[in-house]
Amino acid sequence: MSQRFLVYPILFLAITQLIPLLAGERRWHAAQISQLSVTLLACCGAIYFSKDFIWVPLSWGLFGAFVIAPAVLTSVAAGKELRGYWRGAAIFRQLAGRVAWGQTGRLYRRYASALRLVACGQTEGALLALDQLAAQPMPLMISGIVHIWKLSLLVTLRQWDRAVVFYESVYDWGTLGQATQARLFAARALAEIGQIERALRSLQFVALSPRTLGARQTQLWATRICVAALAGDSGTVESLLQQREYARRSRGVA
């Protein structure tokens, strides 16, 4: 088998990620554009110099460092944030910032600083830092990410009223996927303050947009359990906990 088949997956994935960046705010994503461009050059080298195998591990190494590593680090950080492990989340956000480079890297590092404030008990300082970060000029999608960070922080800290007020004050979350995630956080907060009907309506909007759910299926499942439990609907809670695809997570949620 020719070595070019070993780099075709990387080539395809890098192109699919590069095209939206070129069509958007190029200055903001300059670092990511350069990273993906270098990865594509390495893939082209593997295809052109078909007898030099060194290009294959080079291509995979660049793809792992520039694409896979930031995504994995941010995913681990987000999981720790939801469980309230603020110091660990700050460490992983800091590492993601070092790998991402550019404006995105600085964004992650600023968020890591806010998480360290939460770990030290300076909650208001962390929320103020996120407000200051969102006030800076940035693309709408990136601004939506910062808003999601603040809403998630308010929900994790169980500041339900402030979470609802903040959710209602944001008119644009940047993308449909981020708006879906915001609705999930809002549904939990609404249920906690006794507005069950509004929480269920929010979940209905989420269920009506399956394309934007993706990896948030688990978050939707957990939020539905919380809302049903707060509504006193034990039958729905038991039914959701018995779903096979979430069997491993049911114990923790219960």
Short mmCIF file of C-alpha atoms in Angstrom, two decimals:
data_model
loop_
_atom_site.label_atom_id
_atom_site.label_comp_id
_atom_site.label_asym_id
_atom_site.label_seq_id
_atom_site.Cartn_x
_atom_site.Cartn_y
_atom_site.Cartn_z
CA MET A 1 0.00 0.00 0.00
CA SER A 2 1.32 3.41 -0.95
CA GLN A 3 2.13 5.77 1.92
CA ARG A 4 -0.11 8.43 0.44
CA PHE A 5 -3.14 6.50 1.70
CA LEU A 6 -1.81 7.00 5.23
CA VAL A 7 -2.00 10.79 4.92
CA TYR A 8 -5.25 11.13 2.95
CA PRO A 9 -7.37 11.21 6.16
CA ILE A 10 -5.22 14.00 7.58
CA LEU A 11 -5.33 15.87 4.28
CA PHE A 12 -9.12 15.71 4.16
CA LEU A 13 -9.64 16.74 7.79
CA ALA A 14 -7.14 19.59 7.57
CA ILE A 15 -8.82 20.97 4.44
CA THR A 16 -12.29 20.79 6.01
CA GLN A 17 -11.02 22.77 9.00
CA LEU A 18 -9.00 25.26 6.96
CA ILE A 19 -11.76 26.33 4.57
CA PRO A 20 -14.09 27.83 7.25
CA LEU A 21 -11.15 29.70 8.79
CA LEU A 22 -10.21 31.23 5.44
CA ALA A 23 -13.81 32.29 4.90
CA GLY A 24 -14.08 33.91 8.34
CA GLU A 25 -11.91 36.21 10.43
CA ARG A 26 -8.47 35.40 9.01
CA ARG A 27 -6.55 37.72 11.33
CA TRP A 28 -8.03 36.16 14.43
CA HIS A 29 -7.30 32.62 13.22
CA ALA A 30 -3.93 33.40 11.65
CA ALA A 31 -2.10 30.95 13.93
CA GLN A 32 -4.52 28.11 13.19
CA ILE A 33 -4.38 28.85 9.46
CA SER A 34 -0.60 28.65 9.52
CA GLN A 35 -0.67 25.42 11.56
CA LEU A 36 -3.08 23.75 9.15
CA SER A 37 -1.13 25.05 6.15
CA VAL A 38 2.09 23.49 7.47
CA THR A 39 0.21 20.23 8.07
CA LEU A 40 -1.09 20.29 4.47
CA LEU A 41 2.43 20.90 3.15
CA ALA A 42 3.67 17.88 5.09
CA CYS A 43 0.85 15.79 3.59
CA CYS A 44 1.73 17.00 0.11
CA GLY A 45 5.34 16.07 0.83
CA ALA A 46 4.27 12.54 1.75
CA ILE A 47 2.31 12.28 -1.49
CA TYR A 48 5.02 13.75 -3.74
CA PHE A 49 8.05 12.08 -2.12
CA SER A 50 6.41 8.67 -2.06
CA LYS A 51 9.64 6.87 -1.15
CA ASP A 52 10.49 9.01 1.89
CA PHE A 53 8.43 7.57 4.74
CA ILE A 54 9.57 10.32 7.13
CA TRP A 55 6.82 12.56 5.75
CA VAL A 56 4.08 10.28 7.12
CA PRO A 57 5.00 10.49 10.85
CA LEU A 58 5.76 14.18 10.32
CA SER A 59 2.25 14.77 8.95
CA TRP A 60 0.61 12.80 11.75
CA GLY A 61 2.74 14.53 14.37
CA LEU A 62 1.78 17.99 13.13
CA PHE A 63 -1.89 17.03 12.93
CA GLY A 64 -1.81 15.60 16.44
CA ALA A 65 -0.08 18.67 17.90
CA PHE A 66 -2.12 21.33 16.08
CA VAL A 67 -5.59 19.73 15.79
CA ILE A 68 -6.03 16.78 18.15
CA ALA A 69 -4.14 18.06 21.21
CA PRO A 70 -6.07 21.38 21.64
CA ALA A 71 -9.41 19.59 21.20
CA VAL A 72 -8.54 16.88 23.73
CA LEU A 73 -7.16 19.34 26.28
CA THR A 74 -10.20 21.63 26.08
CA SER A 75 -12.54 18.64 26.34
CA VAL A 76 -10.79 17.40 29.49
CA ALA A 77 -10.85 20.93 30.92
CA ALA A 78 -14.59 21.28 30.24
CA GLY A 79 -15.26 18.00 32.05
CA LYS A 80 -13.32 19.14 35.08
CA GLU A 81 -15.15 22.47 35.11
CA LEU A 82 -18.55 20.75 35.21
CA ARG A 83 -17.37 18.73 38.22
CA GLY A 84 -15.95 21.81 39.95
CA TYR A 85 -12.27 20.82 39.70
CA TRP A 86 -11.15 24.36 39.02
CA ARG A 87 -7.40 23.98 39.44
CA GLY A 88 -7.27 20.98 37.14
CA ALA A 89 -9.46 22.76 34.59
CA ALA A 90 -7.16 25.80 34.70
CA ILE A 91 -4.11 23.61 34.09
CA PHE A 92 -5.64 21.95 31.03
CA ARG A 93 -6.90 25.27 29.66
CA GLN A 94 -3.40 26.69 30.07
CA LEU A 95 -1.92 23.73 28.21
CA ALA A 96 -4.49 24.12 25.44
CA GLY A 97 -3.51 27.78 25.14
CA ARG A 98 0.15 26.87 24.75
CA VAL A 99 -0.64 24.38 21.99
CA ALA A 100 -3.20 26.52 20.14
CA TRP A 101 -1.03 29.63 19.69
CA GLY A 102 -2.21 33.04 18.47
CA GLN A 103 -5.41 34.74 19.54
CA THR A 104 -7.07 31.44 20.38
CA GLY A 105 -4.17 30.50 22.64
CA ARG A 106 -4.36 33.84 24.45
CA LEU A 107 -8.12 33.34 24.85
CA TYR A 108 -7.60 29.96 26.53
CA ARG A 109 -4.93 31.39 28.82
CA ARG A 110 -7.19 34.26 29.88
CA TYR A 111 -9.92 31.77 30.70
CA ALA A 112 -7.42 29.67 32.64
CA SER A 113 -6.62 32.76 34.73
CA ALA A 114 -10.34 33.20 35.48
CA LEU A 115 -10.59 29.55 36.55
CA ARG A 116 -7.66 30.01 38.90
CA LEU A 117 -9.53 32.89 40.50
CA VAL A 118 -12.50 30.59 41.07
CA ALA A 119 -10.18 28.00 42.62
CA CYS A 120 -8.98 30.68 45.05
CA GLY A 121 -12.56 31.58 45.97
CA GLN A 122 -12.61 34.85 43.99
CA THR A 123 -15.79 34.09 42.07
CA GLU A 124 -16.76 37.69 41.37
CA GLY A 125 -13.27 38.43 40.09
CA ALA A 126 -13.52 35.50 37.69
CA LEU A 127 -16.91 36.64 36.36
CA LEU A 128 -15.59 40.18 35.95
CA ALA A 129 -12.58 38.83 34.04
CA LEU A 130 -14.90 37.01 31.64
CA ASP A 131 -16.98 40.18 31.15
CA GLN A 132 -13.81 42.11 30.33
CA LEU A 133 -12.72 39.38 27.94
CA ALA A 134 -16.09 39.40 26.12
CA ALA A 135 -15.92 43.19 25.79
CA GLN A 136 -12.78 43.00 23.66
CA PRO A 137 -13.09 43.05 19.85
CA MET A 138 -13.41 39.50 18.58
CA PRO A 139 -15.46 37.50 16.07
CA LEU A 140 -19.07 36.82 16.99
CA MET A 141 -18.48 33.08 17.26
CA ILE A 142 -15.58 33.60 19.69
CA SER A 143 -17.66 36.04 21.72
CA GLY A 144 -20.34 33.36 21.94
CA ILE A 145 -17.77 30.92 23.32
CA VAL A 146 -16.86 33.38 26.08
CA HIS A 147 -20.56 33.81 26.91
CA ILE A 148 -20.92 30.03 27.11
CA TRP A 149 -17.98 29.92 29.52
CA LYS A 150 -19.62 32.44 31.82
CA LEU A 151 -23.03 30.75 31.69
CA SER A 152 -21.45 27.37 32.42
CA LEU A 153 -19.55 28.89 35.33
CA LEU A 154 -22.71 30.39 36.82
CA VAL A 155 -24.56 27.07 36.52
CA THR A 156 -21.69 25.06 38.02
CA LEU A 157 -21.50 27.54 40.90
CA ARG A 158 -25.28 27.08 41.33
CA GLN A 159 -26.03 30.76 40.90
CA TRP A 160 -29.29 29.95 39.18
CA ASP A 161 -30.94 33.39 39.15
CA ARG A 162 -27.86 35.08 37.76
CA ALA A 163 -27.53 32.34 35.15
CA VAL A 164 -31.09 32.95 33.92
CA VAL A 165 -30.62 36.71 33.85
CA PHE A 166 -27.36 36.37 31.94
CA TYR A 167 -28.87 33.90 29.46
CA GLU A 168 -31.72 36.28 28.72
CA SER A 169 -29.31 39.21 28.28
CA VAL A 170 -27.34 37.56 25.46
CA TYR A 171 -29.03 37.97 22.09
CA ASP A 172 -26.57 36.12 19.87
CA TRP A 173 -24.53 33.08 20.86
CA GLY A 174 -22.47 33.04 17.67
CA THR A 175 -23.50 29.66 16.25
CA LEU A 176 -26.50 27.36 16.45
CA GLY A 177 -24.43 24.77 18.29
CA GLN A 178 -23.45 27.26 20.98
CA ALA A 179 -27.06 28.48 21.23
CA THR A 180 -28.12 24.86 21.80
CA GLN A 181 -25.57 24.45 24.57
CA ALA A 182 -26.75 27.71 26.16
CA ARG A 183 -30.35 26.44 26.13
CA LEU A 184 -29.26 23.31 27.98
CA PHE A 185 -27.59 25.35 30.71
CA ALA A 186 -30.61 27.67 30.85
CA ALA A 187 -33.02 24.73 31.17
CA ARG A 188 -31.18 23.49 34.25
CA ALA A 189 -31.14 26.96 35.81
CA LEU A 190 -34.83 27.57 35.04
CA ALA A 191 -35.80 24.25 36.61
CA GLU A 192 -33.78 25.04 39.73
CA ILE A 193 -35.67 28.30 40.31
CA GLY A 194 -39.04 26.57 39.83
CA GLN A 195 -39.81 27.59 36.23
CA ILE A 196 -40.35 24.01 35.06
CA GLU A 197 -42.54 24.92 32.08
CA ARG A 198 -39.90 27.25 30.63
CA ALA A 199 -37.23 24.64 31.26
CA LEU A 200 -39.21 21.99 29.37
CA ARG A 201 -39.84 24.43 26.52
CA SER A 202 -36.11 25.09 26.30
CA LEU A 203 -35.43 21.35 26.11
CA GLN A 204 -38.02 21.03 23.37
CA PHE A 205 -36.18 23.62 21.29
CA VAL A 206 -32.98 21.64 21.79
CA ALA A 207 -34.65 18.38 20.74
CA LEU A 208 -35.99 20.05 17.59
CA SER A 209 -32.45 20.88 16.41
CA PRO A 210 -30.68 17.49 16.35
CA ARG A 211 -28.03 18.71 13.90
CA THR A 212 -26.60 21.09 16.48
CA LEU A 213 -26.50 18.53 19.30
CA GLY A 214 -23.68 16.26 18.24
CA ALA A 215 -21.51 15.47 21.25
CA ARG A 216 -24.00 17.26 23.54
CA GLN A 217 -26.40 14.30 23.54
CA THR A 218 -25.07 13.30 26.96
CA GLN A 219 -25.59 16.84 28.28
CA LEU A 220 -29.17 16.80 26.99
CA TRP A 221 -29.79 13.44 28.67
CA ALA A 222 -28.37 14.63 32.02
CA THR A 223 -30.29 17.92 31.84
CA ARG A 224 -33.55 16.09 31.11
CA ILE A 225 -32.97 13.96 34.21
CA CYS A 226 -32.34 17.03 36.37
CA VAL A 227 -35.43 18.84 35.07
CA ALA A 228 -37.63 15.75 35.51
CA ALA A 229 -36.31 15.22 39.04
CA LEU A 230 -36.97 18.83 39.99
CA ALA A 231 -40.46 18.53 38.50
CA GLY A 232 -41.11 15.45 40.63
CA ASP A 233 -41.56 13.17 37.60
CA SER A 234 -39.98 10.00 38.99
CA GLY A 235 -41.23 7.86 36.10
CA THR A 236 -39.34 9.92 33.52
CA VAL A 237 -36.24 9.93 35.70
CA GLU A 238 -36.23 6.13 35.96
CA SER A 239 -36.88 5.77 32.24
CA LEU A 240 -33.96 8.05 31.35
CA LEU A 241 -31.62 6.30 33.77
CA GLN A 242 -32.37 2.95 32.16
CA GLN A 243 -31.43 4.03 28.64
CA ARG A 244 -28.80 1.58 27.42
CA GLU A 245 -26.54 4.07 25.67
CA TYR A 246 -26.04 5.92 28.96
CA ALA A 247 -25.91 2.92 31.30
CA ARG A 248 -22.36 3.62 32.47
CA ARG A 249 -23.17 7.22 33.38
CA SER A 250 -26.46 6.48 35.14
CA ARG A 251 -24.87 5.74 38.52
CA GLY A 252 -23.15 9.11 38.69
CA VAL A 253 -26.27 11.00 37.68
CA ALA A 254 -28.42 9.03 40.14
#
